[in-house]
Amino acid sequence: MRLLRTVTFLFCMLCFVLVKAQTDEEVIKTIYKTSLTNGQSYEWLRYLSNQIGGRLSGSINAQKAVEWTKEELDKLGLDKVWLQPVMVPKWIRGIKEHAYIESAAGKTTTVNICALGGSIATPALGIKANVVEVHSFEALEALGKENIEGKIVFFNRPMQADLIITYEAYGGCVNQRYSGAVEAAKYGAIGVIVRSMNLRLDDYPHTGSMTYNNLPVEQRIPSAAISTNDAELLSTMLKLDKGTQLYFKQSCKQLKDVQSYNVIGEITGSEYPNEYILVGGHLDSWDLGDGSHDDGAGVVQSMDVLRLLKKSGIKPKRNIRVVLFMNEENGLRGATKYAQEAKQKGENHIFALESDAGGFTPRGFAFDCNDVSFNQVLSWKHLFKPYLIHYFEKAGSGADVGPLKTSTNVLAGLRPDSQRYFDHHHASNDTFDAVNKRELELGAATMTALVYLFDKYGVNPISNENELKK
Amino acid sequence: MRLLRTVTFLFCMLCFVLVKAQTDEEVIKTIYKTSLTNGQSYEWLRYLSNQIGGRLSGSINAQKAVEWTKEELDKLGLDKVWLQPVMVPKWIRGIKEHAYIESAAGKTTTVNICALGGSIATPALGIKANVVEVHSFEALEALGKENIEGKIVFFNRPMQADLIITYEAYGGCVNQRYSGAVEAAKYGAIGVIVRSMNLRLDDYPHTGSMTYNNLPVEQRIPSAAISTNDAELLSTMLKLDKGTQLYFKQSCKQLKDVQSYNVIGEITGSEYPNEYILVGGHLDSWDLGDGSHDDGAGVVQSMDVLRLLKKSGIKPKRNIRVVLFMNEENGLRGATKYAQEAKQKGENHIFALESDAGGFTPRGFAFDCNDVSFNQVLSWKHLFKPYLIHYFEKAGSGADVGPLKTSTNVLAGLRPDSQRYFDHHHASNDTFDAVNKRELELGAATMTALVYLFDKYGVNPISNENELKK
């Protein structure tokens, strides 16, 4: 018996040592290796992009995506998988838009446009009018009603090429797209054309959401994006020929809200029943491409985080949730609903990470948190160096996780290389072939490694409170 | 007069202050802005790739590339532009290769192959034989002559997917391609097929150089690369059907050496007449694609370094040379010639930088230098942080600058993101459309910034000598 006890003791010690021997470096190495040699994200994206395709909120494809991702999560052997109901807006593009530039002499040149999401249609025969080009709302105001009434306003401020992080260049331009119609309508414009949010010169028009705010229905004007090549052409023609007119026709429409869902999966934690770590992306996409980068990549990476944790033999202490949000693009209804319900239930989301910036090579994370927590994540930065992950900065996290913000938790956004993102964003070339398998898998691994660290070490609410008292 | 003198004095002081006010941060910001808003690299690459195309050493296209790049350098107003003669090998592919797998039952499946650079042709009717699959030279040796004689050896070791830096995965596999034929010939093989050096599964065969060393002509065997998809297919068929044979036919040929040139441009330095800073890439490329990433990108980036220095108002203290090396791919004759002549003339190359790792987003540099110099470059690292340049490591620099190595100088290689590089490397899809304008321009700016710093601060030979005495 003594021998048996001794052997048992030694065996237990050995197991303990073996378990202890797994340093953070080793666990993270396993995570990356598993993603790069046995990842699922790319095959999932192939299906989501090529078999389902573009999936605007309220569409049949969006519903297909809900059902298929739930089925795939069901296969992973998670502790819970469910759908969270949410009503979403349903906007449809109608038949393909048509537009041309007409010179004073009557020569026409077809240009590439697409209706902005949320825009009204033009009259059935389209509209044709003279064009006023502006680069800002201030310039619009300076021109005033006498120069704008009855015309089409052309917002042509390009994205700033010398900003290194292209999301910043987007941030400096997107008000033209989002609020251009409201601003132009003030001065009696009959339509709005916006230069596509694209740093490259090409022929793809890029859609995206726009608003009418509280503008009465009868004052609303149709709004479309024009490709960057055609924006340059229109601008040149306007300089050469003051009589240049633009014609455009679109038949898009806002329908009644419809039922949709967030898709949620969970691994239940072993030690902290009310602490939640969330990883997610948004399941809806614009309708022009198949939404591979925006945000199919974030969806499949987030799904693979839970799978990679399991495959890497990690047993979480906290509840790990994947949330595939519905309706990020034109309403944020899914994110709003999720945050409301989490608050009602008192679920403490200590960390929420979104991937919604493309499926390119990951460079790091943007963190939205207090300084104590930021110092905590900085102390982990060296663990990511072997994977060329170097960008740890305080900045905005992600639209879908934003509503979960508290004074003590950590929100984060994966930050991939941004140089090519706006070549594809919201356009018909946001397609599966533009995603590289390894880049996607490196992103999934990088997210998993950070989730692993937050699960292991948590956030320190006491330190946070002390910090907040300063 | 007193007033005039005072005004002149104040004006001079103002100029002095204005010049002094240009910190390194400001100069580097100007360099990046100039490249991103007024760079020439992308338009140069468009011409080199689309109007000239693939330019293997000794080809008409290689000669066209020599003449055209010299003309473009002539336009830049450099102090000197010249051609450095060098004899280069001339290998031609001949008619398109053909290959199929034939099952024991006689069913044939066409597969995608390409001759390796330097290989001999098959007999005119091709060769057909049983196939032996191996993953290493050790496995080949273990099989021995009795299992290999009269057969085709199929080297199928894949690139290691869990290595983050893909150049390392290439390094772990490329001996199959380079020395596979020599090794297989030892055991009486009649041909060699090598899995393409590609991390992705696709249909493109990837060429590249191979050697026969001193193998007598009559013992040489033909060698070709097979696409990764077809490598997987062949491997599967070999497992299912031991009678599987492979047929392949190629008509490539080594001709006599021909005259070619390195293309060189120089800005003469104002203070150090015998100190040289070199920036370069290689002008030759493989013939299958148009060599946009390998190494059209490095060529146009290097050309733009000198242009960006001038555009940014930098007047170098040391001689800055751009060298477009001929024949990196299958001989390194241009690099060898350049280094020989530099040595003969006693030109002190204190720093030489090569871009030959693709035109993707730059991540940093690999430095080949002593520790004193490495500490010097590390002290500059913070200047690159705003541009997300973070990779400063001691490692191999570049094949063309390698021969310039001394105990005190610094060699470096630009290190772009490597994830997509081997999707295109040496294959017919190494084409202009795979290069992103901003990524290319960021690379040119990153190189220019480092050249600016080396020109301004030099290297410290005294410190280096002290260090070397340790």
PDB file of C-alpha atoms in Angstrom, chain A residues 29 32-33 36-37 42 160-166 199-200 293 359-363 381 385-393 417-420 423 433-439 442, chain B residues 29 32-33 36-37 42 160-166 199-200 293 359-363 381 385-393 417-420 423 433-439 442:
ATOM      1  CA  LYS A  29       2.568  29.045 -29.097  1.00  0.00           C
ATOM      2  CA  TYR A  32      -0.909  29.991 -32.972  1.00  0.00           C
ATOM      3  CA  LYS A  33       0.229  26.590 -34.166  1.00  0.00           C
ATOM      4  CA  LEU A  36      -2.167  27.924 -38.602  1.00  0.00           C
ATOM      5  CA  THR A  37      -2.217  24.157 -38.997  1.00  0.00           C
ATOM      6  CA  TYR A  42     -10.925  30.047 -43.578  1.00  0.00           C
ATOM      7  CA  GLN A 160      -6.120  61.716 -46.738  1.00  0.00           C
ATOM      8  CA  ALA A 161      -3.363  59.581 -48.283  1.00  0.00           C
ATOM      9  CA  ASP A 162      -0.585  60.499 -45.876  1.00  0.00           C
ATOM     10  CA  LEU A 163      -2.332  59.113 -42.799  1.00  0.00           C
ATOM     11  CA  ILE A 164      -0.676  55.788 -42.060  1.00  0.00           C
ATOM     12  CA  ILE A 165      -3.676  54.168 -40.376  1.00  0.00           C
ATOM     13  CA  THR A 166      -6.368  54.236 -43.041  1.00  0.00           C
ATOM     14  CA  LEU A 199      -7.944  55.472 -51.077  1.00  0.00           C
ATOM     15  CA  ARG A 200      -7.371  53.806 -54.436  1.00  0.00           C
ATOM     16  CA  HIS A 293     -13.582  41.348 -44.923  1.00  0.00           C
ATOM     17  CA  GLY A 359      -9.141  39.901 -42.216  1.00  0.00           C
ATOM     18  CA  PHE A 360      -5.620  41.157 -42.992  1.00  0.00           C
ATOM     19  CA  THR A 361      -2.400  40.395 -41.070  1.00  0.00           C
ATOM     20  CA  PRO A 362      -3.055  41.316 -37.427  1.00  0.00           C
ATOM     21  CA  ARG A 363      -0.858  44.087 -36.022  1.00  0.00           C
ATOM     22  CA  LYS A 381       2.799  42.755 -24.963  1.00  0.00           C
ATOM     23  CA  LYS A 385       6.362  39.705 -30.080  1.00  0.00           C
ATOM     24  CA  PRO A 386       7.171  36.306 -31.668  1.00  0.00           C
ATOM     25  CA  TYR A 387       3.985  36.718 -33.717  1.00  0.00           C
ATOM     26  CA  LEU A 388       4.923  40.230 -34.896  1.00  0.00           C
ATOM     27  CA  ILE A 389       2.031  41.713 -32.912  1.00  0.00           C
ATOM     28  CA  HIS A 390       3.266  45.132 -31.810  1.00  0.00           C
ATOM     29  CA  TYR A 391       0.369  47.597 -31.837  1.00  0.00           C
ATOM     30  CA  PHE A 392      -1.096  48.092 -28.334  1.00  0.00           C
ATOM     31  CA  GLU A 393      -2.693  51.532 -28.207  1.00  0.00           C
ATOM     32  CA  ASP A 417      -2.941  45.882 -41.364  1.00  0.00           C
ATOM     33  CA  SER A 418      -5.212  48.593 -42.772  1.00  0.00           C
ATOM     34  CA  GLN A 419      -3.582  49.462 -46.118  1.00  0.00           C
ATOM     35  CA  ARG A 420      -5.879  47.392 -48.358  1.00  0.00           C
ATOM     36  CA  ASP A 423      -9.954  48.937 -51.448  1.00  0.00           C
ATOM     37  CA  ASP A 433     -10.556  35.858 -52.890  1.00  0.00           C
ATOM     38  CA  ALA A 434      -9.345  39.072 -51.205  1.00  0.00           C
ATOM     39  CA  VAL A 435      -8.779  37.219 -47.922  1.00  0.00           C
ATOM     40  CA  ASN A 436      -5.525  35.355 -47.307  1.00  0.00           C
ATOM     41  CA  LYS A 437      -5.837  32.164 -45.256  1.00  0.00           C
ATOM     42  CA  ARG A 438      -2.764  32.714 -43.095  1.00  0.00           C
ATOM     43  CA  GLU A 439      -3.582  36.341 -42.385  1.00  0.00           C
ATOM     44  CA  LEU A 442      -3.092  34.756 -37.494  1.00  0.00           C
TER      45      LEU A 442
ATOM     46  CA  LYS B  29       7.342  62.797 -41.773  1.00  0.00           C
ATOM     47  CA  TYR B  32       6.490  59.494 -45.818  1.00  0.00           C
ATOM     48  CA  LYS B  33       4.100  62.209 -46.909  1.00  0.00           C
ATOM     49  CA  LEU B  36       2.276  58.576 -50.183  1.00  0.00           C
ATOM     50  CA  THR B  37       1.110  61.675 -52.020  1.00  0.00           C
ATOM     51  CA  TYR B  42       3.848  52.532 -58.356  1.00  0.00           C
ATOM     52  CA  GLN B 160       6.054  24.703 -42.340  1.00  0.00           C
ATOM     53  CA  ALA B 161       2.774  26.553 -41.769  1.00  0.00           C
ATOM     54  CA  ASP B 162       3.308  27.432 -38.108  1.00  0.00           C
ATOM     55  CA  LEU B 163       6.403  29.548 -38.738  1.00  0.00           C
ATOM     56  CA  ILE B 164       5.248  33.162 -38.540  1.00  0.00           C
ATOM     57  CA  ILE B 165       7.902  34.582 -40.868  1.00  0.00           C
ATOM     58  CA  THR B 166       7.358  32.743 -44.128  1.00  0.00           C
ATOM     59  CA  LEU B 199       2.193  27.852 -48.380  1.00  0.00           C
ATOM     60  CA  ARG B 200      -1.172  27.998 -50.125  1.00  0.00           C
ATOM     61  CA  HIS B 293       6.959  41.468 -56.183  1.00  0.00           C
ATOM     62  CA  GLY B 359       6.200  44.946 -52.118  1.00  0.00           C
ATOM     63  CA  PHE B 360       3.894  44.346 -49.144  1.00  0.00           C
ATOM     64  CA  THR B 361       3.404  46.580 -46.096  1.00  0.00           C
ATOM     65  CA  PRO B 362       6.869  47.200 -44.613  1.00  0.00           C
ATOM     66  CA  ARG B 363       7.360  45.913 -41.068  1.00  0.00           C
ATOM     67  CA  LYS B 381      13.679  52.673 -33.881  1.00  0.00           C
ATOM     68  CA  LYS B 385       6.910  53.985 -34.657  1.00  0.00           C
ATOM     69  CA  PRO B 386       4.393  56.446 -36.178  1.00  0.00           C
ATOM     70  CA  TYR B 387       4.689  54.452 -39.406  1.00  0.00           C
ATOM     71  CA  LEU B 388       4.062  51.108 -37.664  1.00  0.00           C
ATOM     72  CA  ILE B 389       7.613  49.995 -38.437  1.00  0.00           C
ATOM     73  CA  HIS B 390       8.588  47.770 -35.499  1.00  0.00           C
ATOM     74  CA  TYR B 391      10.782  44.937 -36.735  1.00  0.00           C
ATOM     75  CA  PHE B 392      14.501  45.655 -36.140  1.00  0.00           C
ATOM     76  CA  GLU B 393      16.326  42.340 -35.855  1.00  0.00           C
ATOM     77  CA  ASP B 417       4.766  41.551 -44.291  1.00  0.00           C
ATOM     78  CA  SER B 418       5.579  38.060 -45.526  1.00  0.00           C
ATOM     79  CA  GLN B 419       2.235  36.244 -45.344  1.00  0.00           C
ATOM     80  CA  ARG B 420       1.289  36.543 -49.029  1.00  0.00           C
ATOM     81  CA  ASP B 423       1.537  32.912 -52.939  1.00  0.00           C
ATOM     82  CA  ASP B 433      -2.339  43.546 -59.680  1.00  0.00           C
ATOM     83  CA  ALA B 434      -0.950  41.765 -56.596  1.00  0.00           C
ATOM     84  CA  VAL B 435       0.883  44.923 -55.503  1.00  0.00           C
ATOM     85  CA  ASN B 436      -0.920  47.582 -53.471  1.00  0.00           C
ATOM     86  CA  LYS B 437       0.127  51.153 -54.190  1.00  0.00           C
ATOM     87  CA  ARG B 438       0.212  52.334 -50.575  1.00  0.00           C
ATOM     88  CA  GLU B 439       2.091  49.286 -49.347  1.00  0.00           C
ATOM     89  CA  LEU B 442       5.296  52.878 -47.490  1.00  0.00           C
TER      90      LEU B 442
END
